[in-house]
PDB file of C-alpha atoms in Angstrom:
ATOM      1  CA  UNK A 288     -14.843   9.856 -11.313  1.00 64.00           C
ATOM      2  CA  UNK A 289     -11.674   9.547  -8.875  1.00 66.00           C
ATOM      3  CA  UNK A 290     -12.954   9.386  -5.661  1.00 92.00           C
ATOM      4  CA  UNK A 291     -10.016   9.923  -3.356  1.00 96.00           C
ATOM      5  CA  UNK A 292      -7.728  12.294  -5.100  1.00 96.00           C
ATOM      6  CA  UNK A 293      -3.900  12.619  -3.534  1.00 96.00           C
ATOM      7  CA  UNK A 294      -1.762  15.835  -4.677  1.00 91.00           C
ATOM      8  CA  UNK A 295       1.042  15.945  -5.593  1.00 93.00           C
ATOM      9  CA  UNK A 296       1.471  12.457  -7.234  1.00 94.00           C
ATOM     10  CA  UNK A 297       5.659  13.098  -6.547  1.00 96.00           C
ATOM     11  CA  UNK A 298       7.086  15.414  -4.509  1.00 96.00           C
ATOM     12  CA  UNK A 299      10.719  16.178  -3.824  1.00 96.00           C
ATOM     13  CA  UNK A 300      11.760  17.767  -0.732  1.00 95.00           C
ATOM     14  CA  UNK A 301      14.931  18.260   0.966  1.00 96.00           C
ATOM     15  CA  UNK A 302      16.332  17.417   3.799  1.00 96.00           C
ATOM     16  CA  UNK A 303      14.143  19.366   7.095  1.00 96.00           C
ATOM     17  CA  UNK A 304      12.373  21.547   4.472  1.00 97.00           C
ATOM     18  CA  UNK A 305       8.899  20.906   5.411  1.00 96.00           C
ATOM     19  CA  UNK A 306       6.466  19.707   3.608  1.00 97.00           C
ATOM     20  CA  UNK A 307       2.887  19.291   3.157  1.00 97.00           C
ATOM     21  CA  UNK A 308       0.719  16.081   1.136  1.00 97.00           C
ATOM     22  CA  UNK A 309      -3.310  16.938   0.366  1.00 97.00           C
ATOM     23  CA  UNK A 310      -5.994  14.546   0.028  1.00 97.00           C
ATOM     24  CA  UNK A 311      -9.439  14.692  -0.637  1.00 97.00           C
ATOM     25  CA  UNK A 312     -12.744  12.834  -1.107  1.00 97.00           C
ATOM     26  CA  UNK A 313     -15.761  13.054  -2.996  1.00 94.00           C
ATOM     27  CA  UNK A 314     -16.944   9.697  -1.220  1.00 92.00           C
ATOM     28  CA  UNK A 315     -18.519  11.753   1.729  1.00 91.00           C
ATOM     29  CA  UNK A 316     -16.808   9.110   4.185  1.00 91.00           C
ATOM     30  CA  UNK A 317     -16.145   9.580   8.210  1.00 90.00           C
ATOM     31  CA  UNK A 318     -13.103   8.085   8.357  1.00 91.00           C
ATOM     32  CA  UNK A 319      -9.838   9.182   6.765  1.00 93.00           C
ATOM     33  CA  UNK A 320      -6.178   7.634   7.021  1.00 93.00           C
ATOM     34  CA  UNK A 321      -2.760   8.406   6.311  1.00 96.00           C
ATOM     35  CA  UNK A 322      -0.641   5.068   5.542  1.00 95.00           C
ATOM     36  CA  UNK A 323       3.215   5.768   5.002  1.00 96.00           C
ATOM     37  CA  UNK A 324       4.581   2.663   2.055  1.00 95.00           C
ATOM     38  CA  UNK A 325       7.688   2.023   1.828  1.00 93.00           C
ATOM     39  CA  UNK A 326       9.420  -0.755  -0.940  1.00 88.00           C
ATOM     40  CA  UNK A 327       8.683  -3.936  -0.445  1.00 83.00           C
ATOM     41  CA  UNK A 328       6.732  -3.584   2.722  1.00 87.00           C
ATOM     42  CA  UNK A 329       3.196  -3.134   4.433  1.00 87.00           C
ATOM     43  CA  UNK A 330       1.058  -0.075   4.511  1.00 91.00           C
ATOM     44  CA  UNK A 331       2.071   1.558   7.721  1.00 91.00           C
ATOM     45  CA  UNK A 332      -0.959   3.250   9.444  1.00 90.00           C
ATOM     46  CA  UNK A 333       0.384   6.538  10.575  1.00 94.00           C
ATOM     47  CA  UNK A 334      -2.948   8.293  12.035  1.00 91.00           C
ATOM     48  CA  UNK A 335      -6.866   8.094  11.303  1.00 91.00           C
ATOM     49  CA  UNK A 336      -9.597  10.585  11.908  1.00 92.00           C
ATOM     50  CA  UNK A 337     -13.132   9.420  12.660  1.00 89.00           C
ATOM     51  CA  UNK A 338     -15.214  12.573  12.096  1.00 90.00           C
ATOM     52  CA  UNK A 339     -13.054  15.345  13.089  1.00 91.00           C
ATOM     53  CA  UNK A 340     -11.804  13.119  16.441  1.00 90.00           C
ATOM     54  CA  UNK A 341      -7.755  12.591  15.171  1.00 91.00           C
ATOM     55  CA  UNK A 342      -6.455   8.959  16.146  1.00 88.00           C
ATOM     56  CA  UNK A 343      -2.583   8.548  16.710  1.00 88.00           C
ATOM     57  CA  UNK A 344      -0.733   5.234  16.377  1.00 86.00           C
ATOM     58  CA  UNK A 345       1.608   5.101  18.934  1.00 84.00           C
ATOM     59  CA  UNK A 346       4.744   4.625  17.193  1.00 88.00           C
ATOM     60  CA  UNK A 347       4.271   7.468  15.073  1.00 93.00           C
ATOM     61  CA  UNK A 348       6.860   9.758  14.917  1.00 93.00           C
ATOM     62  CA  UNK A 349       6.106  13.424  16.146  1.00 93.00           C
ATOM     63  CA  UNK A 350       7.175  14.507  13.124  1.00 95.00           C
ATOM     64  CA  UNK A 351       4.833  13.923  11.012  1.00 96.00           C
ATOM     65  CA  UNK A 352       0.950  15.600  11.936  1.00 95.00           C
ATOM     66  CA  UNK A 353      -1.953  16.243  10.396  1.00 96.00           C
ATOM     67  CA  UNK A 354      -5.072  18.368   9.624  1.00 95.00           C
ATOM     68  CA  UNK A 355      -8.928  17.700   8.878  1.00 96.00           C
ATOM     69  CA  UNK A 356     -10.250  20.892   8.187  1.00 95.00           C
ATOM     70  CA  UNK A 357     -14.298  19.299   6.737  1.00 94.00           C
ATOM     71  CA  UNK A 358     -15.047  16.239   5.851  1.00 94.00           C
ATOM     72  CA  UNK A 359     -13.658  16.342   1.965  1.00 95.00           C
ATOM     73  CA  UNK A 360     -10.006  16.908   3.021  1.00 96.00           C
ATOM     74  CA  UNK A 361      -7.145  16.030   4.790  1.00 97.00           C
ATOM     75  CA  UNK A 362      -3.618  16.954   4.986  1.00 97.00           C
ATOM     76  CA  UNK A 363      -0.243  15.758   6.434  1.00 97.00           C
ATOM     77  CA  UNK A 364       2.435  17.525   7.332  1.00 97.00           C
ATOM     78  CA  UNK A 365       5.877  16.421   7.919  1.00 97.00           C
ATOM     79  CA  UNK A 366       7.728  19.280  10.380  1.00 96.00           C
ATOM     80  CA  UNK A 367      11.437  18.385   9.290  1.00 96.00           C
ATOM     81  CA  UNK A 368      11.541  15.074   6.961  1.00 97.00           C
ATOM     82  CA  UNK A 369      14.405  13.235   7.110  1.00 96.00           C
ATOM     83  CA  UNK A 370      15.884  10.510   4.292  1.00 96.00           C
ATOM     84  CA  UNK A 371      14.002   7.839   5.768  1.00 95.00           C
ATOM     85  CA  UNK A 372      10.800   9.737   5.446  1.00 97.00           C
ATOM     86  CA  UNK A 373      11.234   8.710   1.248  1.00 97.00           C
ATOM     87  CA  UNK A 374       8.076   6.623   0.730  1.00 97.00           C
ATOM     88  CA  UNK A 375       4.899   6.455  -0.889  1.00 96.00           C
ATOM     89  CA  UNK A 376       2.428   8.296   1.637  1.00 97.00           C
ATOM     90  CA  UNK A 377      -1.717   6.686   0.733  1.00 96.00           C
ATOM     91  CA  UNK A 378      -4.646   8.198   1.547  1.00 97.00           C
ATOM     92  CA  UNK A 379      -7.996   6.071   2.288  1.00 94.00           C
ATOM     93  CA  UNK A 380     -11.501   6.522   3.265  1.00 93.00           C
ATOM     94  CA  UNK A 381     -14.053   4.509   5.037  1.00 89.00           C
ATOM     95  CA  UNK A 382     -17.209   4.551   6.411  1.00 85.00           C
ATOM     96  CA  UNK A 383     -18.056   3.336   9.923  1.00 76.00           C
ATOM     97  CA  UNK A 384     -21.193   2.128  10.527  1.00 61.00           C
ATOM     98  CA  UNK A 385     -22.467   1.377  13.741  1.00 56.00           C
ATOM     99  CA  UNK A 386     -18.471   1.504  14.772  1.00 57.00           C
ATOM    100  CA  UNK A 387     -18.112  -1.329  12.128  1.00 62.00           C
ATOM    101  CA  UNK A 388     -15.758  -0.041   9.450  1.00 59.00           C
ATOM    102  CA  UNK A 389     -16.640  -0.876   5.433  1.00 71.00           C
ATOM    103  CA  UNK A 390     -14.326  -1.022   3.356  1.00 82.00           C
ATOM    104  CA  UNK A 391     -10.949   1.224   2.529  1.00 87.00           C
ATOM    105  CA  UNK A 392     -10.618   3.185  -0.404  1.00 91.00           C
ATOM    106  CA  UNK A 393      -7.108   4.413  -1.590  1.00 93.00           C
ATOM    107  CA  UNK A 394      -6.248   7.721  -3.448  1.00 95.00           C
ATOM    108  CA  UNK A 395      -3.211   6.900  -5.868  1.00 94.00           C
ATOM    109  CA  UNK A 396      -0.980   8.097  -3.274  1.00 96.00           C
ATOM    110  CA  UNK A 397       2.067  10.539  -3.414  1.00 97.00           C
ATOM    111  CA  UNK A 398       5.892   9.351  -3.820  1.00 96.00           C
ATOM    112  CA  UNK A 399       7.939  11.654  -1.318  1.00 97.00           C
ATOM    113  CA  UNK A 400      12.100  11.843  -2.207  1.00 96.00           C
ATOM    114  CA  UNK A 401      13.785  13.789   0.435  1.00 96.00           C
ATOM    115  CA  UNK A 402      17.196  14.840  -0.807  1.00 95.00           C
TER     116      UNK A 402
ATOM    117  CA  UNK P 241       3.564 -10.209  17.810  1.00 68.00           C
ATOM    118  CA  UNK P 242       2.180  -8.640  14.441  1.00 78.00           C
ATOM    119  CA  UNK P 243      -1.460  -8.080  13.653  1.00 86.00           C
ATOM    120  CA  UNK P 244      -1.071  -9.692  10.653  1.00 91.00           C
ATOM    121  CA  UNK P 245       1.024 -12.388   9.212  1.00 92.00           C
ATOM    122  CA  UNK P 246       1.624 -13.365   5.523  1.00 93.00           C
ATOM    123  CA  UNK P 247       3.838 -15.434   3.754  1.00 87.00           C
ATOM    124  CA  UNK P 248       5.487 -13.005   1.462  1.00 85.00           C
ATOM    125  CA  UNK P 249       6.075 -15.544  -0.844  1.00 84.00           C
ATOM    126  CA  UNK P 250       7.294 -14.646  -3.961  1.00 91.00           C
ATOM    127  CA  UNK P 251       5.228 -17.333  -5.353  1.00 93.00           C
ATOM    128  CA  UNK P 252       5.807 -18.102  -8.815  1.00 96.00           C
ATOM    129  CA  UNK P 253       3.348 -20.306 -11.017  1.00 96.00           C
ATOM    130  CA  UNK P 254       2.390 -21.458 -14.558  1.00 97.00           C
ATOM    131  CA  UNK P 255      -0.676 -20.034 -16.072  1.00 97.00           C
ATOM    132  CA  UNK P 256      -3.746 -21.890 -15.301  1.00 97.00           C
ATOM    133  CA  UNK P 257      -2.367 -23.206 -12.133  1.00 97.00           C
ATOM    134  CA  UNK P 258      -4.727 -22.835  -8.726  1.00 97.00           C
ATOM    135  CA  UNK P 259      -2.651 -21.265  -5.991  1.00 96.00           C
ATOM    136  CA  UNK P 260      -3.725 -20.614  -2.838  1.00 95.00           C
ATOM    137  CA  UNK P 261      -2.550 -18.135   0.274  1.00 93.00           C
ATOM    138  CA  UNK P 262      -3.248 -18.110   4.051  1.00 94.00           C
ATOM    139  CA  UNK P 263      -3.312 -15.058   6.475  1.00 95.00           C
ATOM    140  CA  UNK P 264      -3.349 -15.421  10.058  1.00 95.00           C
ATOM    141  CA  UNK P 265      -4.602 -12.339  12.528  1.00 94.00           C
ATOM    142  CA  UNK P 266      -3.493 -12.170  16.499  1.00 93.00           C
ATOM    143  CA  UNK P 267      -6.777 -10.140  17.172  1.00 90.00           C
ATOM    144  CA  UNK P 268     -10.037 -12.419  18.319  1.00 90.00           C
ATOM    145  CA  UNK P 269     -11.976  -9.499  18.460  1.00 89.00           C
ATOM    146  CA  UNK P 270     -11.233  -8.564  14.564  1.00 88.00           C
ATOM    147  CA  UNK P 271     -14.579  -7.610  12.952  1.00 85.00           C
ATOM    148  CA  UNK P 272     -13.928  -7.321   9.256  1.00 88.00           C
ATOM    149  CA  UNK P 273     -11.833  -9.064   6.505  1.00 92.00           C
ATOM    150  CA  UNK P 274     -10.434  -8.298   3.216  1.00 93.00           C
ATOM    151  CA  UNK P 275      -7.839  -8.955   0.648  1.00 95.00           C
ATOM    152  CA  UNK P 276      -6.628  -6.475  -1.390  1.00 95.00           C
ATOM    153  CA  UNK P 277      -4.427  -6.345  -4.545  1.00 96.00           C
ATOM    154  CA  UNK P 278      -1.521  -4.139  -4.832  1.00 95.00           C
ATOM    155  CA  UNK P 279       0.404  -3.747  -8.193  1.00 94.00           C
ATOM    156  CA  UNK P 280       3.778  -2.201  -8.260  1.00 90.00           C
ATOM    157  CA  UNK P 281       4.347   1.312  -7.985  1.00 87.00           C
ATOM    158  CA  UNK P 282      -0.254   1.645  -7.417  1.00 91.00           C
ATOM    159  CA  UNK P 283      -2.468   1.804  -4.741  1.00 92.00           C
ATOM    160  CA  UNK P 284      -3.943  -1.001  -3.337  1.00 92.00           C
ATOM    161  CA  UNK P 285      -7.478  -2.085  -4.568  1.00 92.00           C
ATOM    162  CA  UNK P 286      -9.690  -4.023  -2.675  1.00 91.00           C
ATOM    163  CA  UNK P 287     -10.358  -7.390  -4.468  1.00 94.00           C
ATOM    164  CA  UNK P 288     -12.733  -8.939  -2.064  1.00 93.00           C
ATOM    165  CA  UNK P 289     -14.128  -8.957   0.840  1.00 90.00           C
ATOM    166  CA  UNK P 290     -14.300 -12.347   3.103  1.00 91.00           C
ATOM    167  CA  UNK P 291     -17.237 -13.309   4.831  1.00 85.00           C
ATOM    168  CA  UNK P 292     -17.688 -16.020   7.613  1.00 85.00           C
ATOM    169  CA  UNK P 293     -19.210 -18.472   5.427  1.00 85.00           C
ATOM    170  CA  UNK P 294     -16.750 -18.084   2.359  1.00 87.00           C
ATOM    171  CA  UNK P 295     -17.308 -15.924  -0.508  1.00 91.00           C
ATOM    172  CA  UNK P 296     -16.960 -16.535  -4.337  1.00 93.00           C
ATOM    173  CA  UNK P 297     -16.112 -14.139  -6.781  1.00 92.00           C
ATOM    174  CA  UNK P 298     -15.086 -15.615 -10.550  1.00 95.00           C
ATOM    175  CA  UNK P 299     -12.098 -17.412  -9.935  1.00 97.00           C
ATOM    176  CA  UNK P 300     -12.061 -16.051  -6.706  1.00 97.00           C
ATOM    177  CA  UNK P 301     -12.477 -17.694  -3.437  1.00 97.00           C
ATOM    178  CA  UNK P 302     -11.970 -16.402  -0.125  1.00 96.00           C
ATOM    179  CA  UNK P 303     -12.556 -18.299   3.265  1.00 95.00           C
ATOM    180  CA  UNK P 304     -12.341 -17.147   6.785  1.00 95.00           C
ATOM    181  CA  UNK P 305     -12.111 -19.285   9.677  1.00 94.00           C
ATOM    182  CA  UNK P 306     -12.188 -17.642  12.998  1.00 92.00           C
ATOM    183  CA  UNK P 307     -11.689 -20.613  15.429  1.00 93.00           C
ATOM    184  CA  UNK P 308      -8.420 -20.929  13.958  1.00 93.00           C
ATOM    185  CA  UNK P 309      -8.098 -16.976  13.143  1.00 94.00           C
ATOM    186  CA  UNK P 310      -7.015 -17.284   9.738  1.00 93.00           C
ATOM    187  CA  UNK P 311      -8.325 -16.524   6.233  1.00 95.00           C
ATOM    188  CA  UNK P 312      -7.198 -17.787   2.592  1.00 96.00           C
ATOM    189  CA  UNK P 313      -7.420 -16.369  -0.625  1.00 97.00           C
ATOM    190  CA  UNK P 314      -7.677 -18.785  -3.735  1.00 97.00           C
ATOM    191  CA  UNK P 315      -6.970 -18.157  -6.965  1.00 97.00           C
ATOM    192  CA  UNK P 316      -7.917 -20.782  -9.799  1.00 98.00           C
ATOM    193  CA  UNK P 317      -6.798 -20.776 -13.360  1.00 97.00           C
ATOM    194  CA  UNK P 318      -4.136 -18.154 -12.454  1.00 97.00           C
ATOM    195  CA  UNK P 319      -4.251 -15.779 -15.140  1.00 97.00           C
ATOM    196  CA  UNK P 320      -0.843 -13.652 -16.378  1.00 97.00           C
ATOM    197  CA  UNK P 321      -2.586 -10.238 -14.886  1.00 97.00           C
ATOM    198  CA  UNK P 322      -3.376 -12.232 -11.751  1.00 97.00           C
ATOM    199  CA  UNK P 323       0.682 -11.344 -11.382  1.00 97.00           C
ATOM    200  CA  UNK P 324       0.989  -8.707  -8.304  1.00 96.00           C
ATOM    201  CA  UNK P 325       0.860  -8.198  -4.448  1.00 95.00           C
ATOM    202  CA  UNK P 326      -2.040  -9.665  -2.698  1.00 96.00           C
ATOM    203  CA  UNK P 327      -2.374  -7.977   1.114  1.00 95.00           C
ATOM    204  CA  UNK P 328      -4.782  -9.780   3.832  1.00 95.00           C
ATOM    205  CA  UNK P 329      -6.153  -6.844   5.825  1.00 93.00           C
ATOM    206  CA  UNK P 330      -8.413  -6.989   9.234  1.00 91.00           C
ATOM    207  CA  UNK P 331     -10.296  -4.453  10.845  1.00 87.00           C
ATOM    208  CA  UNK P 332     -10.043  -3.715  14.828  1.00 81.00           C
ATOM    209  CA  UNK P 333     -12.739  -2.282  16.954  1.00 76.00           C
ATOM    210  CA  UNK P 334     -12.185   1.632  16.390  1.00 70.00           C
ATOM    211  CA  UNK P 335     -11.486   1.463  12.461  1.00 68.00           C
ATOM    212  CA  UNK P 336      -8.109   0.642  12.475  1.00 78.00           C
ATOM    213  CA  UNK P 337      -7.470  -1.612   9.106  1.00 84.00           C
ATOM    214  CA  UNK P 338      -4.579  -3.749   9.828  1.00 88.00           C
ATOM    215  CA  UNK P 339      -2.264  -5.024   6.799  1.00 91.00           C
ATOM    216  CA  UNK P 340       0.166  -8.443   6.258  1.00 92.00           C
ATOM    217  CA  UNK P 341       3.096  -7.478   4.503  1.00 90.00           C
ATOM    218  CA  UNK P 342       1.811  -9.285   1.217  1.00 92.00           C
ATOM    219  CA  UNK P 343       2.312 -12.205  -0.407  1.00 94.00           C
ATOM    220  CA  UNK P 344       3.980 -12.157  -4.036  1.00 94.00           C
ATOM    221  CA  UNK P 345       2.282 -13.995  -6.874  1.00 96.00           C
ATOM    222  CA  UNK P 346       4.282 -13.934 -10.528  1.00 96.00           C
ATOM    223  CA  UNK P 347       2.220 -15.740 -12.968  1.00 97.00           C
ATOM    224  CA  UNK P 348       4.371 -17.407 -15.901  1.00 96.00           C
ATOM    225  CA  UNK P 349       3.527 -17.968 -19.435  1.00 94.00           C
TER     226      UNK P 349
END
């Protein structure tokens, strides 16, 4: 039944060891996102892809990229992750319609520790 | 200026009690509202949506009021599992879902 499934759940990295977080959907949506969560604050909108067309917020650091290989999944990458890189990463889907987005759904998202 | 602004609260209230909160968004061209719930440690889960005449849902009642750009979330006969985050989040042209930085409810016995 999930419908956004994040793997790993935790994962420990160290210090400029790359590393890569998966995501996928059975939900068949358009839209993906990466969110970056850190204690206490705001979901932090890191990139989006509408269709396969990738969507960079500005202030996100060059360090961290990502892939859309088909619709189902999406991945994240983070080159050379740094202590202040620890945070919960969350994947979501929408659909657009009509360039109207619907609503977000979250995968359980994965806990990053750099050491 | 943020997107989004919430008090973050904490607030803390007996059970039973009606509490309400109040999100304000800098965008006039936002097209779509929601609040979400987040409890500690989880993803957030979308608790309802908010429509421009005001929604209903249980004990549940969200308004929106774009004149002023703001929206509220009210919660009556607060419940003990009513106790977690509750984030206001808007929608931009282009997809982009926007979030307030939560606001804090603790329900008390």
């Amino acid at each position: 039944d999930a419908m956004v499934i994040q793997n790993p759940r935790y994962q420990v990295t160290q210090f400029g060891k790359p590393v890569t977080l998966s995501c996928s959907q059975t939900l068949n949506h358009n839209v993906m996102y990466w969110y970056q969560q850190k204690s206490s604050q705001a979901p932090k909108l890191l990139f989006h892809y509408y269709d396969k067309d990738f969507n960079n917020e500005a202030d996100t650091p060059d360090n961290f990229q990502s892939r859309r290989p088909n619709t189902s999944f999406c991945f994240l990458d983070i080159r050379s992750p740094g202590l202040g890189d620890a945070a919960m990463y969350l994947c979501a889907t929408s659909r657009d319609f009509s360039g109207r987005a619907d609503t977000q759904y979250f995968g359980p998202g994965t806990r990053l520790t750099v050491l | 200026r943020k997107e989004v602004e919430q008090d973050p609260g904490p607030f803390n209230v007996p059970e039973g009690a009606t509490v309400a909160f109040n999100c304000t968004y800098s965008n006039s061209a936002s097209q779509s509202f929601f609040w979400y719930r987040q409890d500690c440690r989880k993803e957030p889960k979308l608790l309802m949506s908010v429509y421009s005449s005001g929604n209903e849902d249980g004990r549940f009642t969200a308004q929106l009021n774009r004149a002023s750009q703001y929206i509220s979330l009210l919660i009556r006969d607060s419940k003990l599992s009513d106790s977690a985050t509750y984030l206001c989040v808007v929608t931009s042209p282009g997809n982009q879902f926007y979030f307030g930085t939560g606001t804090s409810l603790t329900v008390i016995p």
